[in-house]
Amino acid sequence: MSNPPANPAAAQVYKHGFGLKKDVAEELNRRYNDSRMVAHLRSHGNTLTIGDVRIYLAEEFGFCYGVDKAIDFAYETRKHFPDRRIFLTDEIIHNPRVNHELMEIGIQFLSGAYAGKVAIDDLNPEDVVIIPAFGTTTVLEKRLRDRGCVLVDTTCGSVVHVWKRVEKYAEEGFTAVIHGKFNHEETRATSSRVLIAPGAKYVIVRDKGQAELVCKYIATGGKSSEFLQEFDGAMSRGFDPDKDLEQIGVANQTTMLASESMEIAEMLQNAIVKRYGEDRAGERFRSFDTICRATQDRQDALLRLRAQENISLFLVIGGYNSSNTSHLLEMAIEKCPAYHVQDATDLISKEQIRHKPLGQNPSIDQNWMTKEPVSLGVTSGASTPNRVLEEVMLRFLELRGYSPAEVFSCLAA
Ligand code: SF4
């Protein structure tokens, strides 16, 4: 560990890349985007029939604009600083392949599942640190600035939009009620933004069940000790439900289930009305839908896909820790058997599949593939490369008896 540099204010921050988009485009295409199968599906109404398998691909799937930008910046950073140490604060996005491949080009991780040996206190002004698409907390950002590091900030604009919303709540004396996962990087970053205003407060609700508890407390009060126990780790320090729920503003993690976020906002508004009356509710309640466009588009596309009568099986592809992928699964399982898989290796055999059931740890299921013809619905989360999507579809077809060579010859026909 070394002492912080003498002039931390000198930290440089890059937010718009290095003008090297064209220089990294070929590599990014090769690693992530290039997929003959996906291109074919796109140009054929998002359907493909091979033997007894008909594939239906969602109209919106895969990399979103925020992920595209973050990965592009990371590769541009490597090109711009070929001789410097480059770090990521944590996973750039929730996809294991993308994170591994960043390690392969010499980018190290400061924390999380891929963390190396270098800690923040070991950094110096020559080091370059990339902030991921989810953003980072104000505390961590300050520590990096204090070390004088060069910062490459890839925080998605849609996340910054949420920050502005909760900062405004905080400035106006409203407690932020955030629909999100308290241990998700984005929600940690968002909740830290609330604290820019002295005395500002937040509480994070995971789902409708927790929102219901907050609503009850607002409407009729309750035991503060029970409330504090329920939301332990998911609220600002010194949170007092008896006074900090008198004026609330609702926001959400950008990747939550949009329909649930809207319901939660309505539930909270009703609770405020119940407690303070219709006339005064306007002074005590603010709400703003902060689900991002890309998440909304992928969820809407899955709803349309789900409406296809004949789909008999869904594969939802994305990192196991990807929030938006888990919500796509949540929607898909209402229709038929659906599996959240991370990549093609999860399709172990005709009998066995490794997958992440909703709200549970990954596990292996038996006898997942039926003998009957299959109408397969496919989608992928915002952090899933098209290459991974293609590999999963090819593996599925291989298990049905169609080799990749046969599949590609069908595409060419
Ligand atoms: S999912 Fe939405 S908020 Fe997250 S990186 Fe993509 S566009 Fe941005």
Tab-separated table of C-alpha atoms and ligand atoms in Angstrom:
chain	number	residue	atom	x	y	z
A	1	MET	CA	0.000	0.000	0.000
A	2	SER	CA	1.275	3.478	-0.849
A	3	ASN	CA	0.229	6.957	0.251
A	4	PRO	CA	-2.399	8.801	-1.794
A	5	PRO	CA	-0.962	11.199	-4.392
A	6	ALA	CA	-0.428	14.810	-3.433
A	7	ASN	CA	-2.961	16.227	-5.870
A	8	PRO	CA	-6.044	14.005	-6.070
A	9	ALA	CA	-8.045	16.697	-7.878
A	10	ALA	CA	-5.854	15.976	-10.909
A	11	ALA	CA	-7.661	12.661	-11.522
A	12	GLN	CA	-8.711	12.539	-15.179
A	13	VAL	CA	-12.153	11.202	-16.061
A	14	TYR	CA	-13.093	9.925	-19.537
A	15	LYS	CA	-16.790	9.457	-20.230
A	16	HIS	CA	-16.992	9.314	-23.996
A	17	GLY	CA	-14.405	6.800	-25.111
A	18	PHE	CA	-11.196	7.608	-26.989
A	19	GLY	CA	-12.406	7.895	-30.582
A	20	LEU	CA	-11.184	4.359	-31.281
A	21	LYS	CA	-14.549	2.768	-32.017
A	22	LYS	CA	-13.509	1.735	-35.524
A	23	ASP	CA	-10.235	0.279	-34.239
A	24	VAL	CA	-11.986	-2.119	-31.862
A	25	ALA	CA	-15.075	-2.870	-33.970
A	26	GLU	CA	-13.646	-5.924	-35.749
A	27	GLU	CA	-12.471	-7.526	-32.493
A	28	LEU	CA	-15.802	-6.893	-30.737
A	29	ASN	CA	-17.695	-8.280	-33.684
A	30	ARG	CA	-15.601	-11.423	-33.712
A	31	ARG	CA	-15.807	-11.978	-29.969
A	32	TYR	CA	-19.451	-11.119	-29.332
A	33	ASN	CA	-21.716	-10.038	-32.148
A	34	ASP	CA	-20.890	-12.115	-35.191
A	35	SER	CA	-23.503	-14.853	-35.502
A	36	ARG	CA	-24.739	-16.282	-38.797
A	37	MET	CA	-27.613	-17.943	-37.046
A	38	VAL	CA	-28.847	-14.785	-35.332
A	39	ALA	CA	-28.464	-12.821	-38.577
A	40	HIS	CA	-30.473	-15.497	-40.394
A	41	LEU	CA	-33.227	-15.464	-37.777
A	42	ARG	CA	-33.418	-11.674	-37.923
A	43	SER	CA	-33.868	-11.708	-41.665
A	44	HIS	CA	-36.470	-14.530	-41.585
A	45	GLY	CA	-39.094	-13.243	-39.186
A	46	ASN	CA	-37.146	-14.477	-36.128
A	47	THR	CA	-38.111	-18.096	-36.781
A	48	LEU	CA	-36.148	-21.084	-38.018
A	49	THR	CA	-37.199	-24.686	-38.559
A	50	ILE	CA	-34.674	-27.499	-38.475
A	51	GLY	CA	-36.255	-30.959	-38.613
A	52	ASP	CA	-38.656	-31.302	-35.697
A	53	VAL	CA	-37.479	-28.111	-33.984
A	54	ARG	CA	-38.996	-24.719	-34.670
A	55	ILE	CA	-37.130	-21.854	-33.027
A	56	TYR	CA	-38.847	-18.584	-32.184
A	57	LEU	CA	-36.441	-15.810	-31.232
A	58	ALA	CA	-37.751	-12.741	-29.385
A	59	GLU	CA	-37.759	-9.535	-31.450
A	60	GLU	CA	-35.595	-7.762	-28.845
A	61	PHE	CA	-32.841	-9.623	-27.067
A	62	GLY	CA	-29.174	-9.495	-26.090
A	63	PHE	CA	-26.780	-6.576	-25.696
A	64	CYS	CA	-28.442	-3.270	-24.830
A	65	TYR	CA	-27.019	0.161	-25.670
A	66	GLY	CA	-25.482	0.505	-22.181
A	67	VAL	CA	-23.643	-2.813	-22.407
A	68	ASP	CA	-22.490	-2.095	-25.959
A	69	LYS	CA	-21.015	1.203	-24.800
A	70	ALA	CA	-19.329	-0.246	-21.714
A	71	ILE	CA	-17.615	-3.067	-23.602
A	72	ASP	CA	-16.593	-0.750	-26.404
A	73	PHE	CA	-15.008	1.678	-23.887
A	74	ALA	CA	-13.168	-1.142	-22.147
A	75	TYR	CA	-11.541	-2.307	-25.398
A	76	GLU	CA	-10.837	1.281	-26.435
A	77	THR	CA	-9.181	1.860	-23.054
A	78	ARG	CA	-6.859	-1.094	-23.629
A	79	LYS	CA	-5.884	0.327	-27.022
A	80	HIS	CA	-5.428	3.873	-25.743
A	81	PHE	CA	-3.299	2.840	-22.758
A	82	PRO	CA	-1.371	-0.191	-24.060
A	83	ASP	CA	1.314	0.030	-21.365
A	84	ARG	CA	-0.683	1.027	-18.304
A	85	ARG	CA	-2.228	-1.158	-15.625
A	86	ILE	CA	-5.979	-1.194	-16.232
A	87	PHE	CA	-8.563	-2.239	-13.652
A	88	LEU	CA	-12.307	-2.680	-13.392
A	89	THR	CA	-13.971	-1.879	-10.067
A	90	ASP	CA	-16.065	-5.071	-10.480
A	91	GLU	CA	-17.732	-7.079	-13.263
A	92	ILE	CA	-18.265	-4.798	-16.260
A	93	ILE	CA	-21.577	-6.565	-16.937
A	94	HIS	CA	-23.056	-9.809	-15.655
A	95	ASN	CA	-21.668	-12.151	-18.253
A	96	PRO	CA	-18.830	-14.542	-17.395
A	97	ARG	CA	-17.438	-14.774	-20.938
A	98	VAL	CA	-17.153	-11.023	-21.329
A	99	ASN	CA	-15.422	-10.655	-17.952
A	100	HIS	CA	-13.015	-13.532	-18.673
A	101	GLU	CA	-12.109	-12.083	-22.049
A	102	LEU	CA	-11.347	-8.707	-20.465
A	103	MET	CA	-8.946	-10.537	-18.165
A	104	GLU	CA	-7.355	-12.121	-21.239
A	105	ILE	CA	-6.544	-8.671	-22.642
A	106	GLY	CA	-4.900	-7.736	-19.351
A	107	ILE	CA	-7.656	-5.940	-17.488
A	108	GLN	CA	-7.664	-6.756	-13.785
A	109	PHE	CA	-10.545	-6.663	-11.304
A	110	LEU	CA	-10.441	-4.840	-7.976
A	111	SER	CA	-13.366	-6.686	-6.370
A	112	GLY	CA	-16.019	-9.317	-6.935
A	113	ALA	CA	-15.805	-12.832	-8.327
A	114	TYR	CA	-12.807	-12.022	-10.582
A	115	ALA	CA	-10.834	-9.929	-8.064
A	116	GLY	CA	-7.057	-10.150	-8.318
A	117	LYS	CA	-4.441	-9.245	-5.732
A	118	VAL	CA	-4.329	-5.471	-6.284
A	119	ALA	CA	-6.419	-3.407	-3.862
A	120	ILE	CA	-7.601	0.169	-4.225
A	121	ASP	CA	-4.973	1.357	-1.754
A	122	ASP	CA	-2.277	-0.052	-4.076
A	123	LEU	CA	-3.356	2.116	-7.018
A	124	ASN	CA	-1.371	5.119	-8.214
A	125	PRO	CA	-1.996	7.998	-10.675
A	126	GLU	CA	-0.554	5.983	-13.571
A	127	ASP	CA	-3.306	3.384	-13.165
A	128	VAL	CA	-6.499	3.415	-15.193
A	129	VAL	CA	-9.755	2.293	-13.588
A	130	ILE	CA	-12.907	1.478	-15.549
A	131	ILE	CA	-16.248	2.030	-13.838
A	132	PRO	CA	-18.777	-0.539	-15.129
A	133	ALA	CA	-22.145	0.042	-16.796
A	134	PHE	CA	-23.893	-0.251	-13.405
A	135	GLY	CA	-21.905	2.718	-12.055
A	136	THR	CA	-20.271	2.701	-8.655
A	137	THR	CA	-20.893	4.118	-5.205
A	138	THR	CA	-19.938	7.676	-4.323
A	139	VAL	CA	-17.620	6.322	-1.628
A	140	LEU	CA	-15.681	4.132	-4.034
A	141	GLU	CA	-15.527	6.855	-6.668
A	142	LYS	CA	-14.050	9.251	-4.127
A	143	ARG	CA	-11.443	6.695	-3.080
A	144	LEU	CA	-10.397	6.275	-6.707
A	145	ARG	CA	-10.220	10.027	-7.248
A	146	ASP	CA	-8.191	10.363	-4.042
A	147	ARG	CA	-5.689	7.892	-5.475
A	148	GLY	CA	-5.454	10.146	-8.523
A	149	CYS	CA	-6.253	7.297	-10.951
A	150	VAL	CA	-7.366	7.891	-14.518
A	151	LEU	CA	-11.077	7.020	-14.540
A	152	VAL	CA	-12.960	5.660	-17.525
A	153	ASP	CA	-16.603	5.981	-16.594
A	154	THR	CA	-18.891	3.658	-18.594
A	155	THR	CA	-21.939	4.170	-16.351
A	156	CYS	CA	-25.033	3.782	-18.528
A	157	GLY	CA	-27.022	6.973	-19.141
A	158	SER	CA	-30.182	5.212	-17.973
A	159	VAL	CA	-28.561	4.531	-14.604
A	160	VAL	CA	-27.463	8.167	-14.320
A	161	HIS	CA	-31.085	9.089	-14.999
A	162	VAL	CA	-32.144	7.135	-11.875
A	163	TRP	CA	-29.403	8.836	-9.838
A	164	LYS	CA	-30.728	12.251	-10.835
A	165	ARG	CA	-34.183	11.210	-9.736
A	166	VAL	CA	-33.171	10.000	-6.257
A	167	GLU	CA	-30.864	12.998	-5.785
A	168	LYS	CA	-33.835	15.263	-6.445
A	169	TYR	CA	-35.951	13.332	-3.937
A	170	ALA	CA	-33.172	13.717	-1.388
A	171	GLU	CA	-32.813	17.460	-1.987
A	172	GLU	CA	-36.580	17.922	-1.579
A	173	GLY	CA	-36.684	15.943	1.676
A	174	PHE	CA	-38.325	12.792	0.266
A	175	THR	CA	-37.131	9.367	1.366
A	176	ALA	CA	-36.246	7.260	-1.673
A	177	VAL	CA	-38.051	3.918	-1.797
A	178	ILE	CA	-36.074	1.935	-4.350
A	179	HIS	CA	-37.493	-1.202	-5.949
A	180	GLY	CA	-34.355	-3.248	-6.473
A	181	LYS	CA	-31.917	-5.768	-5.048
A	182	PHE	CA	-29.897	-4.216	-2.251
A	183	ASN	CA	-26.745	-6.164	-3.102
A	184	HIS	CA	-26.874	-5.428	-6.844
A	185	GLU	CA	-24.081	-3.086	-7.983
A	186	GLU	CA	-26.498	-0.666	-9.630
A	187	THR	CA	-28.754	-0.369	-6.588
A	188	ARG	CA	-25.760	0.066	-4.279
A	189	ALA	CA	-24.592	2.904	-6.535
A	190	THR	CA	-28.063	4.457	-6.698
A	191	SER	CA	-28.654	4.321	-2.952
A	192	SER	CA	-25.264	5.970	-2.347
A	193	ARG	CA	-26.439	8.927	-4.479
A	194	VAL	CA	-29.321	9.535	-2.051
A	195	LEU	CA	-26.832	10.376	0.661
A	196	ILE	CA	-25.478	13.445	-1.120
A	197	ALA	CA	-28.089	15.500	0.753
A	198	PRO	CA	-27.461	15.719	4.517
A	199	GLY	CA	-29.960	13.602	6.473
A	200	ALA	CA	-31.478	12.030	3.352
A	201	LYS	CA	-32.800	8.479	3.678
A	202	TYR	CA	-33.564	5.449	1.544
A	203	VAL	CA	-35.037	1.987	1.864
A	204	ILE	CA	-34.778	-0.743	-0.773
A	205	VAL	CA	-37.718	-3.090	-1.386
A	206	ARG	CA	-37.010	-6.339	-3.160
A	207	ASP	CA	-40.521	-7.285	-4.259
A	208	LYS	CA	-44.233	-6.817	-3.706
A	209	GLY	CA	-44.072	-8.711	-0.408
A	210	GLN	CA	-41.604	-6.221	1.063
A	211	ALA	CA	-43.477	-3.307	-0.502
A	212	GLU	CA	-46.601	-4.519	1.284
A	213	LEU	CA	-44.771	-4.290	4.631
A	214	VAL	CA	-43.727	-0.701	3.873
A	215	CYS	CA	-47.305	0.133	2.841
A	216	LYS	CA	-48.724	-1.290	6.080
A	217	TYR	CA	-46.250	0.743	8.098
A	218	ILE	CA	-47.128	3.911	6.222
A	219	ALA	CA	-50.880	3.362	6.526
A	220	THR	CA	-51.198	2.085	10.071
A	221	GLY	CA	-47.773	2.142	11.728
A	222	GLY	CA	-46.158	-0.891	13.300
A	223	LYS	CA	-43.257	-2.160	15.355
A	224	SER	CA	-40.146	-0.317	14.225
A	225	SER	CA	-37.893	-3.127	15.512
A	226	GLU	CA	-39.572	-5.601	13.159
A	227	PHE	CA	-39.305	-3.178	10.262
A	228	LEU	CA	-35.619	-2.581	10.920
A	229	GLN	CA	-34.987	-6.300	11.103
A	230	GLU	CA	-36.784	-6.974	7.807
A	231	PHE	CA	-34.841	-4.268	5.950
A	232	ASP	CA	-31.498	-4.831	7.644
A	233	GLY	CA	-28.777	-3.904	5.135
A	234	ALA	CA	-31.337	-2.393	2.741
A	235	MET	CA	-31.768	1.083	4.209
A	236	SER	CA	-29.728	4.119	5.114
A	237	ARG	CA	-28.052	4.313	8.506
A	238	GLY	CA	-30.314	5.559	11.319
A	239	PHE	CA	-33.491	4.874	9.334
A	240	ASP	CA	-36.563	5.562	11.462
A	241	PRO	CA	-39.730	4.182	9.832
A	242	ASP	CA	-41.909	6.350	12.101
A	243	LYS	CA	-40.627	9.552	10.538
A	244	ASP	CA	-38.727	8.557	7.393
A	245	LEU	CA	-41.812	7.193	5.616
A	246	GLU	CA	-43.817	10.415	5.909
A	247	GLN	CA	-42.710	11.691	2.494
A	248	ILE	CA	-41.534	9.202	-0.106
A	249	GLY	CA	-40.318	9.154	-3.690
A	250	VAL	CA	-40.273	5.878	-5.640
A	251	ALA	CA	-37.571	4.789	-8.062
A	252	ASN	CA	-36.396	1.429	-9.326
A	253	GLN	CA	-33.344	-0.482	-10.421
A	254	THR	CA	-33.421	-0.201	-14.219
A	255	THR	CA	-33.661	-3.958	-14.779
A	256	MET	CA	-36.598	-4.924	-12.568
A	257	LEU	CA	-39.833	-6.400	-13.854
A	258	ALA	CA	-41.584	-3.294	-15.162
A	259	SER	CA	-45.086	-4.483	-14.263
A	260	GLU	CA	-44.017	-5.188	-10.665
A	261	SER	CA	-42.322	-1.787	-10.315
A	262	MET	CA	-45.500	-0.071	-11.481
A	263	GLU	CA	-47.623	-2.080	-9.069
A	264	ILE	CA	-45.305	-1.255	-6.188
A	265	ALA	CA	-45.471	2.469	-6.962
A	266	GLU	CA	-49.271	2.268	-6.981
A	267	MET	CA	-49.354	0.327	-3.702
A	268	LEU	CA	-47.164	2.927	-2.025
A	269	GLN	CA	-49.249	5.783	-3.357
A	270	ASN	CA	-52.420	4.129	-2.032
A	271	ALA	CA	-50.804	3.728	1.385
A	272	ILE	CA	-49.949	7.439	1.496
A	273	VAL	CA	-53.519	8.304	0.488
A	274	LYS	CA	-54.875	6.005	3.174
A	275	ARG	CA	-52.720	7.641	5.836
A	276	TYR	CA	-52.894	11.306	4.857
A	277	GLY	CA	-55.953	11.553	2.608
A	278	GLU	CA	-56.252	12.233	-1.117
A	279	ASP	CA	-55.784	15.999	-0.757
A	280	ARG	CA	-52.422	15.829	0.983
A	281	ALA	CA	-51.004	12.809	-0.840
A	282	GLY	CA	-49.534	15.008	-3.577
A	283	GLU	CA	-47.254	16.736	-1.058
A	284	ARG	CA	-45.995	13.434	0.271
A	285	PHE	CA	-45.588	11.175	-2.722
A	286	ARG	CA	-43.431	11.254	-5.831
A	287	SER	CA	-42.971	8.524	-8.406
A	288	PHE	CA	-41.039	8.132	-11.601
A	289	ASP	CA	-40.668	5.012	-13.720
A	290	THR	CA	-36.940	4.418	-14.079
A	291	ILE	CA	-37.033	1.044	-15.872
A	292	CYS	CA	-34.705	1.549	-18.835
A	293	ARG	CA	-35.896	1.403	-22.424
A	294	ALA	CA	-33.828	-1.682	-23.239
A	295	THR	CA	-35.245	-3.668	-20.303
A	296	GLN	CA	-38.763	-2.625	-21.227
A	297	ASP	CA	-38.241	-3.587	-24.888
A	298	ARG	CA	-36.929	-7.050	-23.973
A	299	GLN	CA	-39.805	-7.675	-21.559
A	300	ASP	CA	-42.393	-6.462	-24.112
A	301	ALA	CA	-40.850	-8.690	-26.796
A	302	LEU	CA	-41.048	-11.683	-24.481
A	303	LEU	CA	-44.711	-10.954	-23.816
A	304	ARG	CA	-45.343	-11.037	-27.570
A	305	LEU	CA	-43.344	-14.245	-27.925
A	306	ARG	CA	-45.193	-15.823	-25.012
A	307	ALA	CA	-48.440	-15.143	-26.806
A	308	GLN	CA	-47.421	-17.612	-29.566
A	309	GLU	CA	-49.814	-20.491	-28.918
A	310	ASN	CA	-47.473	-23.313	-29.739
A	311	ILE	CA	-44.290	-22.548	-27.780
A	312	SER	CA	-43.587	-25.594	-25.648
A	313	LEU	CA	-40.200	-24.766	-24.113
A	314	PHE	CA	-38.231	-21.603	-23.334
A	315	LEU	CA	-34.505	-21.059	-23.048
A	316	VAL	CA	-33.622	-17.739	-21.403
A	317	ILE	CA	-29.919	-17.056	-21.780
A	318	GLY	CA	-27.805	-14.840	-19.545
A	319	GLY	CA	-25.391	-14.710	-16.610
A	320	TYR	CA	-26.797	-16.372	-13.500
A	321	ASN	CA	-26.364	-13.082	-11.622
A	322	SER	CA	-28.077	-11.030	-14.331
A	323	SER	CA	-31.125	-9.278	-12.903
A	324	ASN	CA	-32.809	-8.530	-16.223
A	325	THR	CA	-32.384	-12.161	-17.359
A	326	SER	CA	-34.029	-13.452	-14.186
A	327	HIS	CA	-37.051	-11.258	-14.877
A	328	LEU	CA	-37.306	-12.600	-18.419
A	329	LEU	CA	-37.377	-16.084	-16.889
A	330	GLU	CA	-40.087	-14.978	-14.470
A	331	MET	CA	-42.246	-14.047	-17.445
A	332	ALA	CA	-41.398	-17.128	-19.521
A	333	ILE	CA	-42.258	-19.726	-16.830
A	334	GLU	CA	-45.834	-18.514	-16.794
A	335	LYS	CA	-46.216	-20.084	-20.227
A	336	CYS	CA	-44.389	-23.434	-20.212
A	337	PRO	CA	-41.199	-25.075	-18.922
A	338	ALA	CA	-38.433	-22.451	-19.063
A	339	TYR	CA	-34.737	-22.668	-18.207
A	340	HIS	CA	-32.308	-19.852	-17.395
A	341	VAL	CA	-28.987	-21.056	-18.769
A	342	GLN	CA	-25.673	-19.220	-18.838
A	343	ASP	CA	-24.113	-20.792	-21.927
A	344	ALA	CA	-24.094	-23.888	-24.138
A	345	THR	CA	-22.264	-26.012	-21.563
A	346	ASP	CA	-25.391	-25.874	-19.413
A	347	LEU	CA	-27.143	-28.086	-21.944
A	348	ILE	CA	-25.304	-31.121	-20.648
A	349	SER	CA	-27.230	-33.856	-22.473
A	350	LYS	CA	-30.694	-34.785	-23.660
A	351	GLU	CA	-31.388	-35.870	-20.112
A	352	GLN	CA	-29.617	-33.197	-18.057
A	353	ILE	CA	-29.659	-29.414	-18.007
A	354	ARG	CA	-27.906	-27.058	-15.599
A	355	HIS	CA	-29.982	-23.949	-14.993
A	356	LYS	CA	-30.919	-21.341	-12.428
A	357	PRO	CA	-34.478	-21.737	-11.216
A	358	LEU	CA	-36.121	-18.452	-10.249
A	359	GLY	CA	-34.804	-17.178	-6.911
A	360	GLN	CA	-32.669	-20.280	-6.352
A	361	ASN	CA	-29.092	-21.375	-6.883
A	362	PRO	CA	-28.144	-23.127	-10.133
A	363	SER	CA	-28.927	-26.838	-10.150
A	364	ILE	CA	-29.209	-29.754	-12.566
A	365	ASP	CA	-32.598	-31.017	-13.771
A	366	GLN	CA	-33.235	-34.409	-15.319
A	367	ASN	CA	-35.404	-35.362	-18.299
A	368	TRP	CA	-35.880	-31.804	-19.485
A	369	MET	CA	-36.148	-32.567	-23.192
A	370	THR	CA	-39.220	-34.343	-24.496
A	371	LYS	CA	-39.244	-36.635	-27.542
A	372	GLU	CA	-42.065	-34.728	-29.271
A	373	PRO	CA	-41.360	-31.969	-31.824
A	374	VAL	CA	-40.341	-28.785	-30.041
A	375	SER	CA	-41.399	-25.178	-30.513
A	376	LEU	CA	-38.568	-23.435	-28.721
A	377	GLY	CA	-38.868	-19.849	-27.521
A	378	VAL	CA	-35.480	-18.167	-27.100
A	379	THR	CA	-34.396	-14.867	-25.624
A	380	SER	CA	-31.302	-13.471	-23.955
A	381	GLY	CA	-30.584	-10.846	-21.324
A	382	ALA	CA	-29.024	-7.452	-21.974
A	383	SER	CA	-25.530	-8.690	-21.146
A	384	THR	CA	-25.514	-11.776	-23.379
A	385	PRO	CA	-23.410	-11.780	-26.563
A	386	ASN	CA	-25.048	-13.073	-29.737
A	387	ARG	CA	-22.230	-15.603	-30.000
A	388	VAL	CA	-23.410	-17.203	-26.753
A	389	LEU	CA	-27.005	-17.182	-27.984
A	390	GLU	CA	-25.941	-18.957	-31.176
A	391	GLU	CA	-23.897	-21.539	-29.286
A	392	VAL	CA	-26.871	-22.387	-27.060
A	393	MET	CA	-29.201	-22.801	-30.046
A	394	LEU	CA	-26.623	-24.965	-31.856
A	395	ARG	CA	-26.139	-27.116	-28.779
A	396	PHE	CA	-29.888	-27.579	-28.425
A	397	LEU	CA	-30.154	-28.650	-32.056
A	398	GLU	CA	-27.148	-30.949	-31.649
A	399	LEU	CA	-28.891	-32.697	-28.754
A	400	ARG	CA	-31.906	-33.143	-31.057
A	401	GLY	CA	-29.641	-34.847	-33.595
A	402	TYR	CA	-28.761	-31.972	-35.957
A	403	SER	CA	-25.052	-31.201	-36.204
A	404	PRO	CA	-23.797	-27.592	-36.569
A	405	ALA	CA	-22.730	-28.439	-40.150
A	406	GLU	CA	-26.296	-29.523	-41.004
A	407	VAL	CA	-27.712	-26.399	-39.365
A	408	PHE	CA	-25.405	-24.053	-41.307
A	409	SER	CA	-26.129	-25.842	-44.567
A	410	CYS	CA	-29.858	-25.286	-43.891
A	411	LEU	CA	-29.136	-21.581	-43.330
A	412	ALA	CA	-27.300	-21.407	-46.642
A	413	ALA	CA	-30.084	-23.219	-48.562
B	1	SF4	S1	-29.942	-2.747	-18.968
B	1	SF4	FE1	-30.584	-0.620	-19.274
B	1	SF4	S2	-29.608	0.527	-17.604
B	1	SF4	FE2	-28.577	-1.436	-17.732
B	1	SF4	S3	-26.833	-1.061	-19.084
B	1	SF4	FE3	-28.509	-1.789	-20.384
B	1	SF4	S4	-29.520	0.079	-21.133
B	1	SF4	FE4	-28.267	0.649	-19.375
